[in-house]
mmCIF file of C-alpha atoms in Angstrom:
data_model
loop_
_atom_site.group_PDB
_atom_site.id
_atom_site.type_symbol
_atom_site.label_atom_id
_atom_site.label_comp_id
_atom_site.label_asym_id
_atom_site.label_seq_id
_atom_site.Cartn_x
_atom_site.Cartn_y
_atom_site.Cartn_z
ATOM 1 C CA UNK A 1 48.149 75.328 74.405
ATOM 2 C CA UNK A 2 47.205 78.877 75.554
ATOM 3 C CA UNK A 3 48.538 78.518 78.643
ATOM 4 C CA UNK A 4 51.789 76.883 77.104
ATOM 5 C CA UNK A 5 52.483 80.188 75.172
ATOM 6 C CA UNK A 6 51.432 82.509 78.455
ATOM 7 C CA UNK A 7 54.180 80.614 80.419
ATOM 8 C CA UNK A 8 56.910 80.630 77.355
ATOM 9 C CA UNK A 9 55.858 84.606 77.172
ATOM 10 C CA UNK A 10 56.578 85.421 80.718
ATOM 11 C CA UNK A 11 59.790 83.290 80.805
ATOM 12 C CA UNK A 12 60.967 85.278 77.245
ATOM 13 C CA UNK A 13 59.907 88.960 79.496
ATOM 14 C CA UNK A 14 62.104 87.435 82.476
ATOM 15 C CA UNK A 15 65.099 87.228 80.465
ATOM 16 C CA UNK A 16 65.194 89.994 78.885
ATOM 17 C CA UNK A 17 64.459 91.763 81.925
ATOM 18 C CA UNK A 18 67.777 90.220 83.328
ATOM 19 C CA UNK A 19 69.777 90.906 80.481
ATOM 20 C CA UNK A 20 68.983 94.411 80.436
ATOM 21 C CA UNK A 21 70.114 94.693 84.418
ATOM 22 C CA UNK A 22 73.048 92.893 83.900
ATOM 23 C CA UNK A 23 73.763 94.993 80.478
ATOM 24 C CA UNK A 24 72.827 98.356 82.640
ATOM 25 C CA UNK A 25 75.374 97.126 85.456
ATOM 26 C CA UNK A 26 78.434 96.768 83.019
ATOM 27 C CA UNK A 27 77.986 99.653 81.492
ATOM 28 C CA UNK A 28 77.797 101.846 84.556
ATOM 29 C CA UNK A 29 81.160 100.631 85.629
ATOM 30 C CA UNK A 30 83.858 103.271 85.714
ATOM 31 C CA UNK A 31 87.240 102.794 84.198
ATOM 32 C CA UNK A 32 90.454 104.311 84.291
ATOM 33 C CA UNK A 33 92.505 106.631 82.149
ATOM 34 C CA UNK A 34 94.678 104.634 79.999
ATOM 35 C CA UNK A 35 96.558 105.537 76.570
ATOM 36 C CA UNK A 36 97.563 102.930 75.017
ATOM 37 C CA UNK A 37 100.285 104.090 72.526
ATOM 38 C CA UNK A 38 102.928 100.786 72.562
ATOM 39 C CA UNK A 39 106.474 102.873 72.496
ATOM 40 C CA UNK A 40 104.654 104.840 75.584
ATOM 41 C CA UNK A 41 101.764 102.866 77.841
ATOM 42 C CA UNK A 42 99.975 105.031 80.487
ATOM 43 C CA UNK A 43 96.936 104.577 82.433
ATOM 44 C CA UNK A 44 95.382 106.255 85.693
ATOM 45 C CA UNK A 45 93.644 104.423 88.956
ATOM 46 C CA UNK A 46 90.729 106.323 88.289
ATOM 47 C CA UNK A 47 89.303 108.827 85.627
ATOM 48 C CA UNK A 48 87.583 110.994 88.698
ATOM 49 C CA UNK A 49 89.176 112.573 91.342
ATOM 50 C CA UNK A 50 87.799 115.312 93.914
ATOM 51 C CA UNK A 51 89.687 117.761 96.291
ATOM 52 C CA UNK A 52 92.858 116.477 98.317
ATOM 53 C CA UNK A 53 92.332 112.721 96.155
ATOM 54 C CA UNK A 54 95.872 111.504 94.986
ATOM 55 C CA UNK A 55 96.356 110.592 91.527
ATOM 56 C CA UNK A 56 98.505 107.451 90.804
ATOM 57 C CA UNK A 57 99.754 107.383 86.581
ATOM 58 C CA UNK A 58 102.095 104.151 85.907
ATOM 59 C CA UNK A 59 103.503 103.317 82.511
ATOM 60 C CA UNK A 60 105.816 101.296 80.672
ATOM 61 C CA UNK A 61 108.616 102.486 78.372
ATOM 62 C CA UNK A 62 109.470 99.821 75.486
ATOM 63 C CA UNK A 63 113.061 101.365 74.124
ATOM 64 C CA UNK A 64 114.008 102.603 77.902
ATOM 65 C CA UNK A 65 117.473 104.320 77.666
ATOM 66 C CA UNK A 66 118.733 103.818 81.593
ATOM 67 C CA UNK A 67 119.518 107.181 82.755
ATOM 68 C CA UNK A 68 116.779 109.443 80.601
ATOM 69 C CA UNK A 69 114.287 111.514 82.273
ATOM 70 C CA UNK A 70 110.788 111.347 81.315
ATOM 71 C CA UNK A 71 108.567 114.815 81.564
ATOM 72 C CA UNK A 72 105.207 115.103 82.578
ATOM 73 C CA UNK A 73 103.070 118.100 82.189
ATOM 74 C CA UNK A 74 99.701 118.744 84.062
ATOM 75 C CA UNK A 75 97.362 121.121 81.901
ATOM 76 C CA UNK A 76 94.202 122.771 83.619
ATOM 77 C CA UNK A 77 91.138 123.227 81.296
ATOM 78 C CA UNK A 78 91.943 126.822 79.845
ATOM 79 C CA UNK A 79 94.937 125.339 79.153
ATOM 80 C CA UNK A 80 97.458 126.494 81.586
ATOM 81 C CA UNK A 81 100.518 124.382 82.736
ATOM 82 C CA UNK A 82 99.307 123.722 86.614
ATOM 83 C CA UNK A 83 102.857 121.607 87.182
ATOM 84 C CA UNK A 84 105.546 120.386 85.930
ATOM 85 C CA UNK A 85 108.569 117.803 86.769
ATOM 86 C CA UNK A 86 111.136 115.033 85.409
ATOM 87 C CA UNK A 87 111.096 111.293 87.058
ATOM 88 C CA UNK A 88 113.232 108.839 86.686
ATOM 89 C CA UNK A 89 112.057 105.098 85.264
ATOM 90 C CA UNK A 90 113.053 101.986 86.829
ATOM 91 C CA UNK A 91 115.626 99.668 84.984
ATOM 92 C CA UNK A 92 113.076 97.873 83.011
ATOM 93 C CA UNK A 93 111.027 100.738 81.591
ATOM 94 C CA UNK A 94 108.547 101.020 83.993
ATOM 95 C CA UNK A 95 107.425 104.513 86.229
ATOM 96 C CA UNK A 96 104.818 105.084 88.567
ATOM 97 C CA UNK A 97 104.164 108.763 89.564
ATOM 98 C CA UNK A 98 101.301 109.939 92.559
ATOM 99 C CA UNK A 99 100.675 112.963 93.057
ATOM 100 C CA UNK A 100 97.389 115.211 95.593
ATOM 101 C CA UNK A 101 95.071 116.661 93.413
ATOM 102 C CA UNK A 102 94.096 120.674 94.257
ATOM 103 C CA UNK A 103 96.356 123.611 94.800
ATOM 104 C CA UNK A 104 96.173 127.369 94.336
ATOM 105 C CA UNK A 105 96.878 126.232 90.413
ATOM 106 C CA UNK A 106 93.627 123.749 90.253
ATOM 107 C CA UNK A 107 91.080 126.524 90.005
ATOM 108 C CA UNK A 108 88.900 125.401 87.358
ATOM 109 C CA UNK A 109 86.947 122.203 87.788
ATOM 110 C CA UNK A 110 86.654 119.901 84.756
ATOM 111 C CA UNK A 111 89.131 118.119 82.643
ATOM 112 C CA UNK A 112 93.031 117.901 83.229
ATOM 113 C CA UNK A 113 95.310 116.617 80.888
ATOM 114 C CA UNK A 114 98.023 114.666 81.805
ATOM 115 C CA UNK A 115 101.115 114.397 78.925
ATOM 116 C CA UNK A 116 104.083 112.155 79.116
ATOM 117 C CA UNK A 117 107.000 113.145 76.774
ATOM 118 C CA UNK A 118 109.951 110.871 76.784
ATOM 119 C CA UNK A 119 112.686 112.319 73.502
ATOM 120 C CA UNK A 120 110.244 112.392 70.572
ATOM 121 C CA UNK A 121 107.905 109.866 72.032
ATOM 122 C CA UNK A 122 104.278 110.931 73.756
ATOM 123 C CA UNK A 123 101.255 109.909 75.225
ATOM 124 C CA UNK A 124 98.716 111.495 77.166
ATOM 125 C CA UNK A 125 95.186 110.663 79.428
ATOM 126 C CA UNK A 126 92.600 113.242 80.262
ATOM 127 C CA UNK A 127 91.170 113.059 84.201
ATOM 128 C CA UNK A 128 88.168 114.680 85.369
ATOM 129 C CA UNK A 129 88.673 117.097 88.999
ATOM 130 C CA UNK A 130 85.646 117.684 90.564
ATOM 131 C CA UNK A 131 86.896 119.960 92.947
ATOM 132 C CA UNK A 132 85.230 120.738 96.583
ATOM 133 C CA UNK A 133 86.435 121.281 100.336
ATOM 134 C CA UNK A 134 88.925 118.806 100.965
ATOM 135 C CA UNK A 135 87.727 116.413 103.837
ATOM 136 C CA UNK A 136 90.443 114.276 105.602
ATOM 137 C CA UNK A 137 88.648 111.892 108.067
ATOM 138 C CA UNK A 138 90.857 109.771 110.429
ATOM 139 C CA UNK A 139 89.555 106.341 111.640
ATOM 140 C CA UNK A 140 88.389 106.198 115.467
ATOM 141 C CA UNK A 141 90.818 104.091 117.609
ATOM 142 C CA UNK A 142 89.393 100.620 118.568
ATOM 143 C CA UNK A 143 88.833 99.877 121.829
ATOM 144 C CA UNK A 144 91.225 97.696 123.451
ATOM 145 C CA UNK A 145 90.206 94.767 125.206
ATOM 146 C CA UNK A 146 90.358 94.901 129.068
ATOM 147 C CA UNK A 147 93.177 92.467 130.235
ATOM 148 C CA UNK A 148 91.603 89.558 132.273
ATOM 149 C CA UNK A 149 92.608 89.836 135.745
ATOM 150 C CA UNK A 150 95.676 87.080 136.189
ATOM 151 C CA UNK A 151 95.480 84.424 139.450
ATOM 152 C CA UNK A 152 97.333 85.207 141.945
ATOM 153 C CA UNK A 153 100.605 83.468 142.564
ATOM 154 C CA UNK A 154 101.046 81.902 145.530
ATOM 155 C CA UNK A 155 103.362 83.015 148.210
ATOM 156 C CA UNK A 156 107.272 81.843 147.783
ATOM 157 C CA UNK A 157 109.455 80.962 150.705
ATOM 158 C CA UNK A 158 111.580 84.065 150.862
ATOM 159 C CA UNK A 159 115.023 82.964 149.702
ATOM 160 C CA UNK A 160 118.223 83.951 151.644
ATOM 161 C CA UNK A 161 119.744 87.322 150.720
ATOM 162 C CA UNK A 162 123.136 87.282 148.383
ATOM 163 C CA UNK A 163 125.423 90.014 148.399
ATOM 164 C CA UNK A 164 125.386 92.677 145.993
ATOM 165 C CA UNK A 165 127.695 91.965 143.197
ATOM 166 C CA UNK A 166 129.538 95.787 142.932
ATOM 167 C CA UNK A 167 128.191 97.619 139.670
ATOM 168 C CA UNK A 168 130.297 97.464 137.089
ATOM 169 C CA UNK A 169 130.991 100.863 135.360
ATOM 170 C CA UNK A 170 128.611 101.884 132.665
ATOM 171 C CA UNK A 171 130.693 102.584 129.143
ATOM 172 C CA UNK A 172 129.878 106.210 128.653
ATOM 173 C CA UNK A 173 127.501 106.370 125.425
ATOM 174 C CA UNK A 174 128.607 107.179 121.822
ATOM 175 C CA UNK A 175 127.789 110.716 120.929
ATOM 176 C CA UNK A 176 125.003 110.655 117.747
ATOM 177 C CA UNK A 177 126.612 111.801 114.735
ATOM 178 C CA UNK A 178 124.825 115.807 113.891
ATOM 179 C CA UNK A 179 122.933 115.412 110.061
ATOM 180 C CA UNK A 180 123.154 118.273 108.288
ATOM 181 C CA UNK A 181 120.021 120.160 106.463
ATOM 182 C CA UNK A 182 118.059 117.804 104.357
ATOM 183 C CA UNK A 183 119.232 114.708 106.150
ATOM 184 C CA UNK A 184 117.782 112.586 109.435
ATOM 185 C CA UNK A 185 119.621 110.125 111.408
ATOM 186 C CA UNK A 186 118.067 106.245 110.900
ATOM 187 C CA UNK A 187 120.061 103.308 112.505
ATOM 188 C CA UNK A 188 122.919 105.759 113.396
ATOM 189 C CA UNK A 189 123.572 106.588 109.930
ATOM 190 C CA UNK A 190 122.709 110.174 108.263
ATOM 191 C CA UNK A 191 120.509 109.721 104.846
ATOM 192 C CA UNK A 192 118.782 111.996 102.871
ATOM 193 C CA UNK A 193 115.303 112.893 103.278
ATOM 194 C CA UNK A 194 113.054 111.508 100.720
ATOM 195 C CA UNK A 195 110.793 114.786 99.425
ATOM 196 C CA UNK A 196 108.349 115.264 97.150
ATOM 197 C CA UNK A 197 107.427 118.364 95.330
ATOM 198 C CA UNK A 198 104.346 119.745 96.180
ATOM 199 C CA UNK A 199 101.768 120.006 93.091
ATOM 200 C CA UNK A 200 100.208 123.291 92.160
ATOM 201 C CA UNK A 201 103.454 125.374 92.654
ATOM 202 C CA UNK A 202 104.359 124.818 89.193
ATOM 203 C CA UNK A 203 106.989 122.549 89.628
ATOM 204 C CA UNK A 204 110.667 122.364 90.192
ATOM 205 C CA UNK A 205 113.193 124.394 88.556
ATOM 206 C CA UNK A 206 114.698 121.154 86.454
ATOM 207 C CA UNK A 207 117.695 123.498 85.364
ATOM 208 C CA UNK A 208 119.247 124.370 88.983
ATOM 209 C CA UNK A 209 118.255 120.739 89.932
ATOM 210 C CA UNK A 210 120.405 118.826 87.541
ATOM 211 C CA UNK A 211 123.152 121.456 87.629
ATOM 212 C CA UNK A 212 123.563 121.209 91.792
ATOM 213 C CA UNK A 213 123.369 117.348 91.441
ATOM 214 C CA UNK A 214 120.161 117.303 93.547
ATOM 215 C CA UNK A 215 116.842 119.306 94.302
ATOM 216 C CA UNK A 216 118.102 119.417 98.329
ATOM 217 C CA UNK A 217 121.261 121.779 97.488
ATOM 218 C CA UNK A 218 120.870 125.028 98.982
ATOM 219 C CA UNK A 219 120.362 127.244 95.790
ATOM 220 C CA UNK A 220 117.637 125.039 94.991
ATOM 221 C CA UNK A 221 115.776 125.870 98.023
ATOM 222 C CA UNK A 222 116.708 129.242 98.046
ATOM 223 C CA UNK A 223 114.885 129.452 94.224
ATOM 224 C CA UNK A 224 111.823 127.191 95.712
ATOM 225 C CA UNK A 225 111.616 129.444 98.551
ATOM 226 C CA UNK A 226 111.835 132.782 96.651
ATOM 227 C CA UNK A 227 109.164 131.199 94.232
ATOM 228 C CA UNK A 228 106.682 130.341 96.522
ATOM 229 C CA UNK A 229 106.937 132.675 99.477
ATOM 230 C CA UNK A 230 107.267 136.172 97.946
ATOM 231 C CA UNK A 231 106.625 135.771 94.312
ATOM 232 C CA UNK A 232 103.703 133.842 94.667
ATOM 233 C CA UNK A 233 102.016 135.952 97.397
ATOM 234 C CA UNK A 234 100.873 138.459 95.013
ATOM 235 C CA UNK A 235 98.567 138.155 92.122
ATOM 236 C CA UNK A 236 101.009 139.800 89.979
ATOM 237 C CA UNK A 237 103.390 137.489 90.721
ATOM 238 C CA UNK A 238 101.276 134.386 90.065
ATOM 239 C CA UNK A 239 100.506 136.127 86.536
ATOM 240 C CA UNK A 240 103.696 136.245 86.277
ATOM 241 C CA UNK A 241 104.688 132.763 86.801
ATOM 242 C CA UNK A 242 101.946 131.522 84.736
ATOM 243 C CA UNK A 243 103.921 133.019 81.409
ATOM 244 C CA UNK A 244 107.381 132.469 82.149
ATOM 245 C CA UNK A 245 106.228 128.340 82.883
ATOM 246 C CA UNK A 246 104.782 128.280 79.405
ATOM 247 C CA UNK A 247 108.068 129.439 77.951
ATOM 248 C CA UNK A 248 110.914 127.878 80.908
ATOM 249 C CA UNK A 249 109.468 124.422 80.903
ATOM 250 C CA UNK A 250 109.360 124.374 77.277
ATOM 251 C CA UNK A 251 113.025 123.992 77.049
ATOM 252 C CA UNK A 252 114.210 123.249 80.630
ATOM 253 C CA UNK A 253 114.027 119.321 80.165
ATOM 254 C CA UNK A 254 115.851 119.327 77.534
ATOM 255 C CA UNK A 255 119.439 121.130 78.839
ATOM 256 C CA UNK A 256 118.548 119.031 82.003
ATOM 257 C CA UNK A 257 119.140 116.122 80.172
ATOM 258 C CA UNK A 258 122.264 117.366 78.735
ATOM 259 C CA UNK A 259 123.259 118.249 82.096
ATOM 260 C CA UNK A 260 122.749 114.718 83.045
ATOM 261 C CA UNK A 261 125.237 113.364 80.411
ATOM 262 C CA UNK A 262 127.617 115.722 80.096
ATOM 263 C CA UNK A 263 129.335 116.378 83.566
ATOM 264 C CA UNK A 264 131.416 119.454 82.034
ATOM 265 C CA UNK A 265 128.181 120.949 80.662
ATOM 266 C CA UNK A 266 126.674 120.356 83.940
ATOM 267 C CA UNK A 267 129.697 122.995 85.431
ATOM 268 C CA UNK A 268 129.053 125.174 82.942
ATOM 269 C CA UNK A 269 125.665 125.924 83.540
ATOM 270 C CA UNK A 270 126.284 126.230 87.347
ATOM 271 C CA UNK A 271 128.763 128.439 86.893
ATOM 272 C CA UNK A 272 126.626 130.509 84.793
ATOM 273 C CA UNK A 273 123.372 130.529 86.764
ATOM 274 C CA UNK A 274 125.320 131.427 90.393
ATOM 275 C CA UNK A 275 125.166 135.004 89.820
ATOM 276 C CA UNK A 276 121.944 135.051 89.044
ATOM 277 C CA UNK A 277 121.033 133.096 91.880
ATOM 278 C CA UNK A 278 122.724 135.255 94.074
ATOM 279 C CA UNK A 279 120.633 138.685 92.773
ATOM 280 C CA UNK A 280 117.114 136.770 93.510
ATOM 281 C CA UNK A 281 118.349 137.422 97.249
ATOM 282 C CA UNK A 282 117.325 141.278 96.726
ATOM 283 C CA UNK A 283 113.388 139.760 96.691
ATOM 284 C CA UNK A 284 114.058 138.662 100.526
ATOM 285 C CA UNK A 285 113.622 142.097 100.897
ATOM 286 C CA UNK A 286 109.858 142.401 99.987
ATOM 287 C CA UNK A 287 107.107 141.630 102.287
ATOM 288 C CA UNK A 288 104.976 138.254 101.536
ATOM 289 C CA UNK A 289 102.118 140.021 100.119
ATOM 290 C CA UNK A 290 103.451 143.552 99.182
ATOM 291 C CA UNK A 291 101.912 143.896 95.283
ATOM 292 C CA UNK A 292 104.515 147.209 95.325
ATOM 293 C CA UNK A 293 107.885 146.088 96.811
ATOM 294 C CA UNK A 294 107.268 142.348 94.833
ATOM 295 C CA UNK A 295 106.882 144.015 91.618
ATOM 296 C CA UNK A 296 109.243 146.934 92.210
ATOM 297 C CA UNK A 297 112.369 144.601 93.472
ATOM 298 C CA UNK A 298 111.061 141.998 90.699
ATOM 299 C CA UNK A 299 111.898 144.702 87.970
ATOM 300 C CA UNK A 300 114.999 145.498 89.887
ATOM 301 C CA UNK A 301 116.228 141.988 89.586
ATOM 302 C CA UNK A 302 115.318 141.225 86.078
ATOM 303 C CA UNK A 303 117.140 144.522 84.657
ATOM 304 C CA UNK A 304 120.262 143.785 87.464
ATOM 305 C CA UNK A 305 120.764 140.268 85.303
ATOM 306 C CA UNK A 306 120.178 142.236 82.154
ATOM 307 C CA UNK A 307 123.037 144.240 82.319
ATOM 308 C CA UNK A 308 125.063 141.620 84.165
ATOM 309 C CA UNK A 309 124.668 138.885 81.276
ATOM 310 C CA UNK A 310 124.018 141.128 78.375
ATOM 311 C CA UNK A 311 124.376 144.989 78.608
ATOM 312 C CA UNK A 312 127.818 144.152 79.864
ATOM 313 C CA UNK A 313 129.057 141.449 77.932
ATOM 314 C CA UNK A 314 128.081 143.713 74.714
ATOM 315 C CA UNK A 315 130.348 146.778 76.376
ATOM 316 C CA UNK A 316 133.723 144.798 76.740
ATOM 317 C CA UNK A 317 133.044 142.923 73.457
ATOM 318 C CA UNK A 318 132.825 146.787 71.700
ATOM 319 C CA UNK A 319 136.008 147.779 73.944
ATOM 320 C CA UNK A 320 138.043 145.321 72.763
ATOM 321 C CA UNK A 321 136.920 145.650 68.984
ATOM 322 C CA UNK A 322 138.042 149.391 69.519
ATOM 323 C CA UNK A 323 141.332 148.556 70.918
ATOM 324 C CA UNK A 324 142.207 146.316 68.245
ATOM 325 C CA UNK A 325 140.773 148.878 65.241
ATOM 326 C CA UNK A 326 143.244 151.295 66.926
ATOM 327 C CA UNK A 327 146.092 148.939 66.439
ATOM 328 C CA UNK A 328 145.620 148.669 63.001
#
């Protein structure tokens, strides 16, 4: 009997020995990011990510509307926007977005959250950067197998000579079509490069974008080169473009959309950001790095469109109440 209960004791201590590894092993497992709100699903491949990782978000809209952007908005942990950008769903509801975490905007390790804002519908997932040196390894090359050495054939009679048929003349080849900027040449046929927006930059300027029909127009990479190359370069400058994202991308998706729909609204808007566009070409002037000429030629710029779209709108407007007071 004694020894009955010592062997029912040990075989009780077993189990719940294994229980408690198997319990420890399921709980140790890591999940992903997920939100699952119903009119807006998203969920993350992992909930960690280190330097130079890429993120992959997919989703599912349930009342799609074909043709509607859907925002997303990528918050550091003191809060600051680190980018922005619109994508477009496929026909069934469903997105996927990837993206390369780090960038001068991922400073701060910790957590990053990730929003989704499609008309008055939201969700959003919170993923955790580590940070650290970003490490790209590259697989060594297999060996390749020696050939074996092939028999040799043996010798053929040599067979009587035949004469030469005359060459015929070689059709002279087809000259390659020339692709313009933006484009590359597959199977003969010029087709648009397929870019991506690099993260950390504080994304793309969704205005100019939907107004020039596409983000490979040349104002559009006149604004993305301004941005990044002489604005950026300074530390006033990044200041800078941390406050005027929290206020531009707080509105921009909106009149992008309405750009989107409305093809005469869509003119408008270019017609009324060209000028503009065309000042910004006074901060090609400053050296990448110059704190002094940035910030002088920045003021420059920003009081130029001033008086172009208000100081002198507000002149003629008086003039012409004069002229007709006079009349009276």
């Amino acid at each position: 009997m004694k020894k009955l209960k010592m062997r029912l004791t040990g075989f009780l201590a077993f189990a719940l020995l294994s229980v408690s590894i198997l319990s420890y092993g399921i709980s140790g497992s890591a999940f992903a990011a997920t939100d699952p709100n119903p009119a807006l699903t998203i969920s993350s491949d992992l909930d960690t990510y280190s330097n130079g990782s890429t993120i992959s978000i997919s989703g599912t809209i349930a009342d799609y509307d074909s043709g509607k952007g859907l925002t997303f908005i990528v918050t550091s942990p003191d809060n600051n926007i680190v980018t922005i950008g619109q994508i477009t769903p496929n026909s069934d509801g469903t997105f996927e977005k990837t993206s390369i975490a780090g960038g001068p905007l991922w400073k701060l390790a910790g957590d990053y959250k990730i929003e989704f804002h499609y008309g008055a519908t939201s969700s959003e997932i919170t993923i955790n950067y580590v940070g650290g040196s970003q490490v790209i390894t590259e697989p060594e090359p297999e060996p390749e197998p020696e050939p074996e050495p092939e028999p040799e054939p043996e010798p053929e009679p040599e067979p009587e000579p035949e004469p030469e048929p005359e060459p015929e003349p070689e059709p002279e080849p087809e000259p390659e079509p020339q692709c313009g900027a933006g484009t590359e040449l597959v199977n003969g046929v010029c087709q648009v490069v397929a870019t991506q927006e690099p993260e950390g930059n504080g994304g793309g300027c969704l205005i100019a974008t939907a107004a020039y029909g596409t983000e490979l127009a040349p104002q559009v990479q006149f604004l993305r080169e301004v941005r990044d190359n002489t604005v950026m370069s300074t530390s006033s400058g990044m200041a800078f473009m941390t406050g005027f994202n929290q206020l531009y991308y707080s509105f921009s998706p909106t009149i992008a959309d309405w750009e989107r729909e409305n093809p005469m609204f869509q003119q408008s808007v270019r017609a009324f950001i060209t000028p503009m566009v065309s000042t910004l070409s006074i901060m090609t002037l400053a050296d990448s790095g110059s704190e002094i000429e940035v910030l002088g030629l920045g003021i420059s710029v920003i009081a130029l469109n001033l008086g172009m779209y208000i100081a002198a709108p507000a002149l003629i407007g008086f003039k012409v109440h004069q002229h007709f007071k006079s009349r009276k």
